[in-house]
Amino acid sequence: MGHKKRKRGERATTHPRNKYFDNPPDFSVLASKYSTFAPYVFYSGDGRRPKIDWTDFNATRELTRVLLHHDHGLNWWIPDGQLCPTVPNRSNYIHWIEDLLSSDIVPKVQDDRNCIRGFDIGTGANCIYPLLGASLMGWKFVGSDVTDVALEWAEKNLKSNPHLSELIEIRRVNMENPSSSKEKLNDEPGKYGQCKDVDFDNADAALIGPSPPSHLPVHPGVGKIYNGPPILVGVVKDGEKFDFCMCNPPFFETMEEAGLNPKTSCGGTMQEMVCPGGENAFITRIIEDSVQLRESFRWYTSMVGRKTNLKVLISKLWEVGATIVKTTDFVQGQTCRWGLAWSFLPLSKKMVPSHMAEKNNMSFMLEGLQRHQSAIDVLQSVESYFCSIGASSKLDSASFNVDVTLSGKQCKSIMKTRSQNGNEQDIPISANYCSGQLNDMRLRVSVFQQIPGTLLVRGSLLQKEIPVSGAFSFIFQQLQEVLKSKFSKSTR
């Protein structure tokens, strides 16, 4: 594998302990070692950069197969149409679980078990999380699923790796008893009350409850009740204890919605991709089940596909009495997902709520883009906005970034305007502002694809010292208003 060093300030795409953190897959090396992969590899116009067609399911499946074999010593396959996982992204989730378990925020469960035990909700035919967790960490797993095909191929993948057979159990979910949690969550307006600002963009953010956020943006799936097969309650056996559960939930409400991204082809059946109410309803049921099972798990976790859903789900967790909630983000190429974790165990370590710290990362969803509008159009508008306020900005179309530098004087002028508008109480002014000792502010704005018509716009400070407290937040909020006014159909 070729070694690729990360540039200073470059946005992280993998966990620091991920095998691919500074050593991404080299398609040319893999093609030379695996003749079955070679036909899918071609080269860019300059003839130097090997690529594959990400819209070709056979190519993505073969890439997953050779990565698992070459880098993890695993034998693996799935039939046509089943969900094909990306190995680097799935490894990120495993390493984040490792971080949660190694922290001393939530005490370890004292019992007779000598190793970590996890529960994979909807393991699928690919059985990717148990295979990676067992091979990388030596963890034990129960992987659950409902369809015959998923269970058959999960078992086949397990039998193809006999060295892991004692670590992994594949468990069938009883389809005859639809999930019906006793603890229903109320979505009525105003139910959650009000709380202070929460940093959803800090990968290490820990939210100490109960402090539910107010004025939440609501996805159309919110309020729909999951009425499918059991998820945890009815599948976890009486007396069983687990260190964690994990889940790659059905993100979508319809197959049409699931197939909107023309740039990738990862397969996926209706059972894997879709449920009424989408991911919000599915993860809400996990929360409801966790209320009943409570301390049967040290950590409950799930992946989340939409940031608007993440905020709603966090509110529900405060409502049901979670003692801690943690979030992170998983970035793969131009796609961003979030990790959500919570526990009901008493905390063993006092923490400072994230809203007490200065925000270094902010983001928002830019929805309602027209078909002819692309991420580059948005980045060009970002560059124009900062140029209009006198800042220096540079667009990198290859990395989908705009790097911005504002002088201390410009920051001071912006905050002075803010004060004159009668909003100084929203953003505190630092001592440096009053003394006139101001340094430049450097920040980066990045754009990630969510689904067609929706982008995630993220801003990150590239320095520790902030010239004027609150200036970054205000500037980014102004940028949000400008972009939504220009691109979001709902605001026109």
Short mmCIF file of C-alpha atoms in Angstrom, two decimals:
data_model
loop_
_atom_site.label_atom_id
_atom_site.label_comp_id
_atom_site.label_asym_id
_atom_site.label_seq_id
_atom_site.Cartn_x
_atom_site.Cartn_y
_atom_site.Cartn_z
CA MET A 1 0.00 0.00 0.00
CA GLY A 2 1.25 3.50 -0.81
CA HIS A 3 1.86 5.85 2.07
CA LYS A 4 -0.13 9.05 2.01
CA LYS A 5 0.60 11.73 4.59
CA ARG A 6 -2.19 13.96 5.79
CA LYS A 7 -1.67 17.66 5.19
CA ARG A 8 -1.97 19.99 8.17
CA GLY A 9 -5.57 21.16 8.53
CA GLU A 10 -6.89 18.53 6.13
CA ARG A 11 -10.26 17.16 7.23
CA ALA A 12 -10.11 13.72 8.80
CA THR A 13 -11.81 10.94 6.89
CA THR A 14 -10.78 7.97 9.02
CA HIS A 15 -10.24 7.18 12.68
CA PRO A 16 -6.57 7.61 13.75
CA ARG A 17 -6.30 3.88 14.57
CA ASN A 18 -7.99 2.82 11.34
CA LYS A 19 -5.68 0.74 9.15
CA TYR A 20 -6.41 3.15 6.29
CA PHE A 21 -5.80 6.39 8.23
CA ASP A 22 -2.54 7.25 6.44
CA ASN A 23 -2.37 4.21 4.17
CA PRO A 24 -5.39 4.21 1.83
CA PRO A 25 -6.09 1.23 -0.44
CA ASP A 26 -3.82 1.15 -3.49
CA PHE A 27 -5.93 -0.23 -6.33
CA SER A 28 -2.91 -0.94 -8.54
CA VAL A 29 -1.26 -3.09 -5.85
CA LEU A 30 -4.51 -4.93 -5.18
CA ALA A 31 -5.03 -5.51 -8.91
CA SER A 32 -1.54 -7.01 -9.21
CA LYS A 33 -2.27 -9.45 -6.38
CA TYR A 34 -5.88 -10.35 -7.19
CA SER A 35 -6.63 -11.23 -10.80
CA THR A 36 -10.37 -11.08 -10.11
CA PHE A 37 -10.07 -7.42 -9.10
CA ALA A 38 -7.83 -6.31 -11.97
CA PRO A 39 -10.62 -6.06 -14.63
CA TYR A 40 -12.39 -3.41 -12.52
CA VAL A 41 -9.37 -1.10 -12.26
CA PHE A 42 -8.73 1.62 -14.83
CA TYR A 43 -6.62 4.77 -14.89
CA SER A 44 -7.42 8.48 -15.00
CA GLY A 45 -6.58 10.71 -17.94
CA ASP A 46 -2.96 11.18 -16.85
CA GLY A 47 -2.58 7.40 -16.66
CA ARG A 48 -1.23 7.50 -13.10
CA ARG A 49 -4.22 7.31 -10.78
CA PRO A 50 -5.97 3.92 -10.56
CA LYS A 51 -9.74 4.03 -10.13
CA ILE A 52 -12.82 1.83 -10.08
CA ASP A 53 -16.37 2.55 -11.20
CA TRP A 54 -18.23 3.17 -7.95
CA THR A 55 -21.56 2.78 -9.74
CA ASP A 56 -20.70 -0.85 -10.60
CA PHE A 57 -21.90 -3.17 -7.81
CA ASN A 58 -19.57 -5.95 -8.96
CA ALA A 59 -16.59 -3.60 -8.67
CA THR A 60 -17.47 -2.39 -5.16
CA ARG A 61 -18.19 -5.94 -3.99
CA GLU A 62 -14.87 -7.22 -5.34
CA LEU A 63 -13.04 -4.32 -3.70
CA THR A 64 -14.60 -5.19 -0.35
CA ARG A 65 -13.69 -8.86 -0.81
CA VAL A 66 -10.01 -8.20 -1.59
CA LEU A 67 -9.63 -5.58 1.18
CA LEU A 68 -11.02 -7.98 3.77
CA HIS A 69 -8.73 -10.75 2.54
CA HIS A 70 -5.58 -8.66 1.96
CA ASP A 71 -5.75 -6.45 5.07
CA HIS A 72 -7.72 -8.55 7.54
CA GLY A 73 -7.20 -12.17 6.52
CA LEU A 74 -10.95 -12.69 6.08
CA ASN A 75 -12.75 -14.78 3.46
CA TRP A 76 -15.96 -13.06 2.43
CA TRP A 77 -18.70 -12.89 -0.19
CA ILE A 78 -22.32 -11.79 -0.63
CA PRO A 79 -24.85 -12.58 -3.37
CA ASP A 80 -26.10 -10.02 -5.89
CA GLY A 81 -28.33 -7.30 -4.49
CA GLN A 82 -27.25 -7.53 -0.84
CA LEU A 83 -25.80 -4.46 0.87
CA CYS A 84 -22.07 -4.15 0.16
CA PRO A 85 -20.18 -2.36 2.97
CA THR A 86 -17.15 -0.11 2.58
CA VAL A 87 -14.37 -1.49 4.76
CA PRO A 88 -12.69 1.80 5.86
CA ASN A 89 -16.02 3.33 6.93
CA ARG A 90 -17.14 0.25 8.85
CA SER A 91 -13.73 0.12 10.55
CA ASN A 92 -14.29 3.70 11.75
CA TYR A 93 -17.41 2.57 13.63
CA ILE A 94 -15.52 -0.32 15.25
CA HIS A 95 -12.74 1.98 16.45
CA TRP A 96 -15.25 4.50 17.83
CA ILE A 97 -16.84 1.68 19.84
CA GLU A 98 -13.34 0.89 21.09
CA ASP A 99 -12.99 4.51 22.22
CA LEU A 100 -16.30 4.37 24.11
CA LEU A 101 -15.35 1.13 25.87
CA SER A 102 -11.87 2.36 26.83
CA SER A 103 -13.16 5.61 28.35
CA ASP A 104 -13.83 5.75 32.06
CA ILE A 105 -16.98 7.86 31.71
CA VAL A 106 -19.26 4.85 32.06
CA PRO A 107 -18.02 2.12 34.45
CA LYS A 108 -17.28 -1.34 33.16
CA VAL A 109 -19.86 -3.99 33.95
CA GLN A 110 -18.63 -6.37 36.60
CA ASP A 111 -19.51 -9.96 35.72
CA ASP A 112 -17.93 -13.31 34.91
CA ARG A 113 -17.19 -12.47 31.25
CA ASN A 114 -13.54 -12.20 30.28
CA CYS A 115 -13.99 -10.44 26.94
CA ILE A 116 -15.98 -7.67 25.28
CA ARG A 117 -19.37 -8.74 23.93
CA GLY A 118 -21.30 -6.80 21.29
CA PHE A 119 -24.68 -7.06 19.59
CA ASP A 120 -25.00 -6.19 15.88
CA ILE A 121 -28.58 -5.20 14.99
CA GLY A 122 -29.33 -6.38 11.44
CA THR A 123 -25.97 -7.96 10.68
CA GLY A 124 -26.96 -8.66 7.07
CA ALA A 125 -25.52 -11.15 4.63
CA ASN A 126 -22.21 -9.26 4.85
CA CYS A 127 -21.86 -9.77 8.65
CA ILE A 128 -19.25 -7.02 8.44
CA TYR A 129 -19.27 -5.67 12.00
CA PRO A 130 -18.90 -9.05 13.77
CA LEU A 131 -16.17 -10.10 11.32
CA LEU A 132 -14.20 -6.86 11.75
CA GLY A 133 -14.81 -6.61 15.50
CA ALA A 134 -13.75 -10.21 16.10
CA SER A 135 -10.68 -10.05 13.83
CA LEU A 136 -9.45 -6.60 14.88
CA MET A 137 -10.37 -6.64 18.57
CA GLY A 138 -11.08 -10.23 19.56
CA TRP A 139 -14.60 -9.22 20.61
CA LYS A 140 -17.49 -11.66 20.84
CA PHE A 141 -20.64 -10.87 18.86
CA VAL A 142 -24.28 -11.75 18.43
CA GLY A 143 -25.44 -10.74 14.97
CA SER A 144 -29.21 -10.66 14.44
CA ASP A 145 -31.30 -10.63 11.26
CA VAL A 146 -34.71 -11.58 9.89
CA THR A 147 -34.37 -12.76 6.28
CA ASP A 148 -33.34 -16.23 5.18
CA VAL A 149 -30.80 -14.89 2.69
CA ALA A 150 -29.10 -12.65 5.25
CA LEU A 151 -28.92 -15.43 7.84
CA GLU A 152 -27.70 -18.01 5.31
CA TRP A 153 -24.87 -15.84 3.99
CA ALA A 154 -23.88 -14.52 7.40
CA GLU A 155 -23.45 -18.14 8.45
CA LYS A 156 -21.49 -18.88 5.26
CA ASN A 157 -19.15 -15.97 5.92
CA LEU A 158 -18.68 -17.19 9.46
CA LYS A 159 -17.92 -20.76 8.32
CA SER A 160 -15.41 -19.36 5.80
CA ASN A 161 -13.48 -17.96 8.78
CA PRO A 162 -13.32 -20.88 11.23
CA HIS A 163 -10.80 -19.05 13.44
CA LEU A 164 -13.66 -16.69 14.42
CA SER A 165 -16.41 -19.29 14.79
CA GLU A 166 -16.29 -19.34 18.59
CA LEU A 167 -16.56 -15.56 18.79
CA ILE A 168 -19.65 -14.96 16.64
CA GLU A 169 -23.26 -16.17 16.95
CA ILE A 170 -25.81 -15.52 14.20
CA ARG A 171 -29.30 -15.18 15.73
CA ARG A 172 -32.62 -15.35 13.89
CA VAL A 173 -35.26 -12.75 14.83
CA ASN A 174 -38.77 -14.15 15.28
CA MET A 175 -40.90 -12.49 12.55
CA GLU A 176 -44.16 -13.72 14.10
CA ASN A 177 -43.97 -11.21 16.95
CA PRO A 178 -43.79 -7.64 15.60
CA SER A 179 -41.90 -5.25 17.83
CA SER A 180 -44.16 -3.53 20.34
CA SER A 181 -42.15 -1.70 22.95
CA LYS A 182 -43.97 -0.86 26.15
CA GLU A 183 -42.10 2.45 26.44
CA LYS A 184 -43.50 4.77 23.74
CA LEU A 185 -41.84 8.13 23.19
CA ASN A 186 -43.96 11.21 22.83
CA ASP A 187 -43.30 13.47 19.83
CA GLU A 188 -45.84 16.13 20.75
CA PRO A 189 -44.62 19.71 20.19
CA GLY A 190 -43.01 21.34 23.21
CA LYS A 191 -42.55 18.01 24.97
CA TYR A 192 -38.80 18.39 25.29
CA GLY A 193 -38.59 21.85 26.79
CA GLN A 194 -35.47 23.96 26.25
CA CYS A 195 -31.73 23.59 26.69
CA LYS A 196 -28.50 25.41 25.98
CA ASP A 197 -26.52 25.01 22.77
CA VAL A 198 -24.97 21.62 22.05
CA ASP A 199 -21.94 20.95 19.84
CA PHE A 200 -23.03 18.16 17.54
CA ASP A 201 -19.89 18.52 15.42
CA ASN A 202 -17.35 17.69 18.12
CA ALA A 203 -16.35 14.04 17.71
CA ASP A 204 -15.48 13.92 21.42
CA ALA A 205 -18.60 15.76 22.57
CA ALA A 206 -20.31 14.25 25.56
CA LEU A 207 -23.74 15.58 26.43
CA ILE A 208 -24.74 15.40 30.07
CA GLY A 209 -28.50 15.24 30.54
CA PRO A 210 -31.19 15.86 31.00
CA SER A 211 -31.01 18.99 28.78
CA PRO A 212 -33.11 18.46 25.64
CA PRO A 213 -32.74 20.99 22.80
CA SER A 214 -35.66 23.06 21.59
CA HIS A 215 -36.81 24.35 18.17
CA LEU A 216 -35.76 21.15 16.40
CA PRO A 217 -35.94 20.80 12.61
CA VAL A 218 -38.15 17.82 11.88
CA HIS A 219 -37.72 15.32 9.06
CA PRO A 220 -40.91 14.06 7.37
CA GLY A 221 -40.35 10.61 8.94
CA VAL A 222 -40.59 11.96 12.47
CA GLY A 223 -43.69 10.76 14.29
CA LYS A 224 -44.12 7.55 12.27
CA ILE A 225 -44.10 4.46 14.46
CA TYR A 226 -41.89 1.46 13.73
CA ASN A 227 -44.00 -1.68 13.57
CA GLY A 228 -41.58 -4.23 12.17
CA PRO A 229 -39.72 -7.23 13.61
CA PRO A 230 -38.25 -7.04 17.12
CA ILE A 231 -34.95 -5.18 17.37
CA LEU A 232 -33.58 -5.72 20.88
CA VAL A 233 -36.51 -6.57 23.15
CA GLY A 234 -37.56 -10.10 22.19
CA VAL A 235 -34.16 -10.86 20.65
CA VAL A 236 -31.85 -10.31 23.62
CA LYS A 237 -32.30 -13.27 25.97
CA ASP A 238 -33.18 -12.96 29.64
CA GLY A 239 -30.10 -12.34 31.74
CA GLU A 240 -27.82 -11.56 28.79
CA LYS A 241 -25.31 -8.74 29.24
CA PHE A 242 -23.52 -6.84 26.49
CA ASP A 243 -20.90 -4.14 26.44
CA PHE A 244 -22.49 -2.46 23.42
CA CYS A 245 -24.88 -2.74 20.52
CA MET A 246 -24.31 -1.24 17.08
CA CYS A 247 -26.51 -0.72 14.05
CA ASN A 248 -26.42 0.42 10.45
CA PRO A 249 -30.16 1.19 10.31
CA PRO A 250 -32.46 1.38 7.28
CA PHE A 251 -31.88 5.03 6.40
CA PHE A 252 -34.81 5.48 4.00
CA GLU A 253 -38.60 5.34 3.81
CA THR A 254 -38.80 4.08 0.20
CA MET A 255 -36.53 2.29 -2.26
CA GLU A 256 -36.91 5.27 -4.59
CA GLU A 257 -35.35 7.50 -1.93
CA ALA A 258 -32.60 4.92 -1.31
CA GLY A 259 -31.66 4.86 -4.99
CA LEU A 260 -31.33 8.61 -5.50
CA ASN A 261 -27.53 8.74 -5.37
CA PRO A 262 -26.27 8.02 -8.91
CA LYS A 263 -22.60 8.14 -7.91
CA THR A 264 -22.43 4.87 -5.94
CA SER A 265 -23.76 1.34 -6.12
CA CYS A 266 -23.60 -0.53 -2.84
CA GLY A 267 -26.65 -2.70 -3.42
CA GLY A 268 -29.06 -3.31 -0.59
CA THR A 269 -32.41 -5.06 -0.24
CA MET A 270 -35.63 -3.43 0.89
CA GLN A 271 -35.22 -5.02 4.34
CA GLU A 272 -31.74 -3.49 4.66
CA MET A 273 -32.49 -0.04 3.28
CA VAL A 274 -36.12 0.82 4.03
CA CYS A 275 -38.69 0.93 6.81
CA PRO A 276 -41.78 3.14 7.42
CA GLY A 277 -40.51 6.33 9.03
CA GLY A 278 -36.96 5.61 7.90
CA GLU A 279 -34.02 5.76 10.27
CA ASN A 280 -35.83 8.04 12.73
CA ALA A 281 -38.55 5.48 13.44
CA PHE A 282 -36.08 2.58 13.54
CA ILE A 283 -33.63 4.24 15.95
CA THR A 284 -36.53 5.51 18.05
CA ARG A 285 -37.49 1.86 18.57
CA ILE A 286 -33.91 1.08 19.62
CA ILE A 287 -34.23 3.89 22.18
CA GLU A 288 -37.55 2.48 23.40
CA ASP A 289 -36.01 -0.98 23.73
CA SER A 290 -33.02 0.46 25.58
CA VAL A 291 -35.39 1.96 28.16
CA GLN A 292 -36.61 -1.56 28.95
CA LEU A 293 -33.21 -3.26 28.80
CA ARG A 294 -31.35 -0.31 30.38
CA GLU A 295 -28.23 -1.67 32.06
CA SER A 296 -28.21 -4.88 30.01
CA PHE A 297 -25.91 -2.87 27.74
CA ARG A 298 -23.08 -0.60 28.80
CA TRP A 299 -23.44 1.44 25.58
CA TYR A 300 -26.22 1.62 23.01
CA THR A 301 -25.10 2.96 19.63
CA SER A 302 -26.36 3.50 16.10
CA MET A 303 -25.26 5.15 12.90
CA VAL A 304 -27.42 8.10 11.76
CA GLY A 305 -27.68 9.33 8.18
CA ARG A 306 -29.23 12.80 8.64
CA LYS A 307 -28.16 15.49 11.05
CA THR A 308 -31.72 16.73 11.50
CA ASN A 309 -32.65 13.27 12.77
CA LEU A 310 -29.62 13.24 15.07
CA LYS A 311 -30.88 16.28 16.97
CA VAL A 312 -34.39 14.86 17.33
CA LEU A 313 -33.05 11.52 18.57
CA ILE A 314 -30.84 13.21 21.16
CA SER A 315 -33.93 14.98 22.52
CA LYS A 316 -35.68 11.66 22.90
CA LEU A 317 -32.71 10.26 24.81
CA TRP A 318 -32.89 13.09 27.35
CA GLU A 319 -36.62 12.49 27.71
CA VAL A 320 -36.15 8.82 28.64
CA GLY A 321 -33.39 9.56 31.16
CA ALA A 322 -30.11 8.64 29.44
CA THR A 323 -27.19 9.57 31.70
CA ILE A 324 -24.88 10.44 28.79
CA VAL A 325 -25.05 10.90 25.02
CA LYS A 326 -22.02 10.98 22.72
CA THR A 327 -21.80 11.79 19.02
CA THR A 328 -19.20 11.55 16.30
CA ASP A 329 -19.10 11.75 12.52
CA PHE A 330 -17.97 9.18 9.98
CA VAL A 331 -16.71 10.72 6.73
CA GLN A 332 -16.10 8.57 3.66
CA GLY A 333 -15.31 10.49 0.48
CA GLN A 334 -18.08 13.07 0.10
CA THR A 335 -20.56 11.18 2.29
CA CYS A 336 -21.02 11.98 5.97
CA ARG A 337 -22.77 9.86 8.59
CA TRP A 338 -23.01 10.31 12.36
CA GLY A 339 -22.52 8.01 15.30
CA LEU A 340 -24.92 8.22 18.26
CA ALA A 341 -24.21 6.53 21.60
CA TRP A 342 -25.95 6.58 24.98
CA SER A 343 -26.02 4.81 28.31
CA PHE A 344 -28.21 4.48 31.40
CA LEU A 345 -25.37 3.54 33.75
CA PRO A 346 -24.31 6.03 36.45
CA LEU A 347 -21.38 8.13 35.30
CA SER A 348 -18.04 7.46 36.94
CA LYS A 349 -16.43 10.67 35.71
CA LYS A 350 -17.64 14.25 35.85
CA MET A 351 -17.55 16.05 32.51
CA VAL A 352 -17.95 19.60 31.32
CA PRO A 353 -20.93 19.95 28.97
CA SER A 354 -19.83 20.76 25.44
CA HIS A 355 -21.77 24.03 25.32
CA MET A 356 -19.33 25.44 27.89
CA ALA A 357 -16.49 25.23 25.38
CA GLU A 358 -15.84 27.49 22.42
CA LYS A 359 -17.18 25.94 19.22
CA ASN A 360 -14.46 25.06 16.72
CA ASN A 361 -16.79 23.21 14.33
CA MET A 362 -20.24 24.11 13.05
CA SER A 363 -22.42 22.69 10.29
CA PHE A 364 -25.85 22.86 8.73
CA MET A 365 -27.89 21.02 6.12
CA LEU A 366 -28.43 22.81 2.81
CA GLU A 367 -31.57 21.27 1.36
CA GLY A 368 -33.70 21.90 -1.72
CA LEU A 369 -30.95 22.29 -4.33
CA GLN A 370 -32.05 22.20 -7.97
CA ARG A 371 -30.79 19.43 -10.25
CA HIS A 372 -28.40 21.79 -12.07
CA GLN A 373 -26.83 23.03 -8.82
CA SER A 374 -23.78 21.17 -7.54
CA ALA A 375 -21.42 21.21 -4.58
CA ILE A 376 -19.01 23.32 -6.66
CA ASP A 377 -21.72 25.97 -7.14
CA VAL A 378 -22.14 26.13 -3.37
CA LEU A 379 -18.38 26.37 -2.80
CA GLN A 380 -18.12 29.20 -5.34
CA SER A 381 -20.84 31.07 -3.45
CA VAL A 382 -18.93 30.49 -0.20
CA GLU A 383 -15.81 31.96 -1.77
CA SER A 384 -17.77 34.96 -3.11
CA TYR A 385 -19.36 35.61 0.30
CA PHE A 386 -16.04 35.80 2.10
CA CYS A 387 -14.51 37.93 -0.65
CA SER A 388 -17.44 40.32 -0.25
CA ILE A 389 -16.58 40.91 3.42
CA GLY A 390 -12.93 41.50 2.57
CA ALA A 391 -11.54 38.11 3.56
CA SER A 392 -8.94 36.12 1.65
CA SER A 393 -10.44 32.86 0.34
CA LYS A 394 -9.17 30.00 -1.81
CA LEU A 395 -11.35 27.27 -3.33
CA ASP A 396 -9.96 23.73 -3.70
CA SER A 397 -12.41 21.96 -6.00
CA ALA A 398 -10.61 18.62 -5.67
CA SER A 399 -11.11 18.50 -1.90
CA PHE A 400 -14.42 20.42 -1.86
CA ASN A 401 -12.97 22.99 0.55
CA VAL A 402 -12.71 26.76 0.77
CA ASP A 403 -9.91 28.04 3.03
CA VAL A 404 -10.55 31.51 4.47
CA THR A 405 -8.39 34.03 6.33
CA LEU A 406 -9.88 37.07 8.07
CA SER A 407 -7.70 39.72 9.64
CA GLY A 408 -8.18 40.65 13.26
CA LYS A 409 -9.38 44.05 12.10
CA GLN A 410 -12.07 42.43 9.93
CA CYS A 411 -13.21 40.27 12.86
CA LYS A 412 -13.39 43.35 15.06
CA SER A 413 -15.42 45.20 12.44
CA ILE A 414 -17.84 42.29 12.08
CA MET A 415 -18.38 42.05 15.82
CA LYS A 416 -18.77 45.82 16.11
CA THR A 417 -21.54 45.66 13.49
CA ARG A 418 -23.10 42.84 15.47
CA SER A 419 -23.01 44.97 18.62
CA GLN A 420 -24.56 47.98 16.86
CA ASN A 421 -27.42 45.75 15.74
CA GLY A 422 -28.22 45.08 19.38
CA ASN A 423 -27.14 41.43 19.36
CA GLU A 424 -23.99 41.61 21.45
CA GLN A 425 -25.62 39.57 24.19
CA ASP A 426 -25.70 36.55 21.87
CA ILE A 427 -21.92 36.41 21.42
CA PRO A 428 -19.54 37.42 24.22
CA ILE A 429 -16.65 39.70 23.30
CA SER A 430 -13.22 38.57 24.46
CA ALA A 431 -10.64 40.65 26.29
CA ASN A 432 -8.49 40.76 23.16
CA TYR A 433 -11.29 42.60 21.38
CA CYS A 434 -11.23 45.38 23.95
CA SER A 435 -7.44 45.64 24.05
CA GLY A 436 -7.14 45.72 20.27
CA GLN A 437 -4.66 42.81 20.23
CA LEU A 438 -6.20 40.83 17.40
CA ASN A 439 -4.78 37.99 15.33
CA ASP A 440 -5.98 36.60 12.02
CA MET A 441 -8.74 33.99 11.96
CA ARG A 442 -8.27 30.96 9.68
CA LEU A 443 -11.15 28.65 8.90
CA ARG A 444 -12.19 26.02 6.37
CA VAL A 445 -15.61 25.45 4.84
CA SER A 446 -16.24 21.93 3.47
CA VAL A 447 -19.17 20.45 1.58
CA PHE A 448 -20.35 16.83 1.79
CA GLN A 449 -22.96 15.04 -0.32
CA GLN A 450 -25.90 13.65 1.67
CA ILE A 451 -28.56 12.71 -0.86
CA PRO A 452 -29.33 14.38 -4.20
CA GLY A 453 -30.58 17.89 -3.47
CA THR A 454 -29.04 17.96 0.02
CA LEU A 455 -25.53 18.95 1.12
CA LEU A 456 -23.85 19.19 4.51
CA VAL A 457 -21.90 22.45 4.88
CA ARG A 458 -19.31 22.32 7.63
CA GLY A 459 -17.04 25.05 9.01
CA SER A 460 -13.89 24.34 11.03
CA LEU A 461 -11.47 26.67 12.75
CA LEU A 462 -7.87 25.93 11.76
CA GLN A 463 -6.33 27.47 14.88
CA LYS A 464 -6.57 27.20 18.64
CA GLU A 465 -6.46 30.91 19.43
CA ILE A 466 -9.64 32.74 18.44
CA PRO A 467 -9.18 36.50 17.85
CA VAL A 468 -12.70 37.45 18.96
CA SER A 469 -14.84 35.06 20.97
CA GLY A 470 -18.00 34.22 19.05
CA ALA A 471 -16.85 35.72 15.75
CA PHE A 472 -16.58 32.31 14.10
CA SER A 473 -20.11 31.35 15.17
CA PHE A 474 -21.57 34.61 13.93
CA ILE A 475 -19.75 34.51 10.58
CA PHE A 476 -20.80 30.92 9.95
CA GLN A 477 -24.42 31.71 10.84
CA GLN A 478 -24.32 34.57 8.36
CA LEU A 479 -22.94 32.20 5.71
CA GLN A 480 -25.79 29.79 6.45
CA GLU A 481 -28.37 32.52 5.85
CA VAL A 482 -26.71 33.54 2.56
CA LEU A 483 -26.52 30.00 1.18
CA LYS A 484 -30.02 29.01 2.22
CA SER A 485 -31.40 32.18 0.67
CA LYS A 486 -29.66 31.38 -2.61
CA PHE A 487 -30.02 27.60 -2.89
CA SER A 488 -32.88 26.30 -0.72
CA LYS A 489 -36.16 26.15 -2.61
CA SER A 490 -38.15 26.35 0.61
CA THR A 491 -36.78 29.82 1.36
CA ARG A 492 -37.68 31.33 -2.03
#
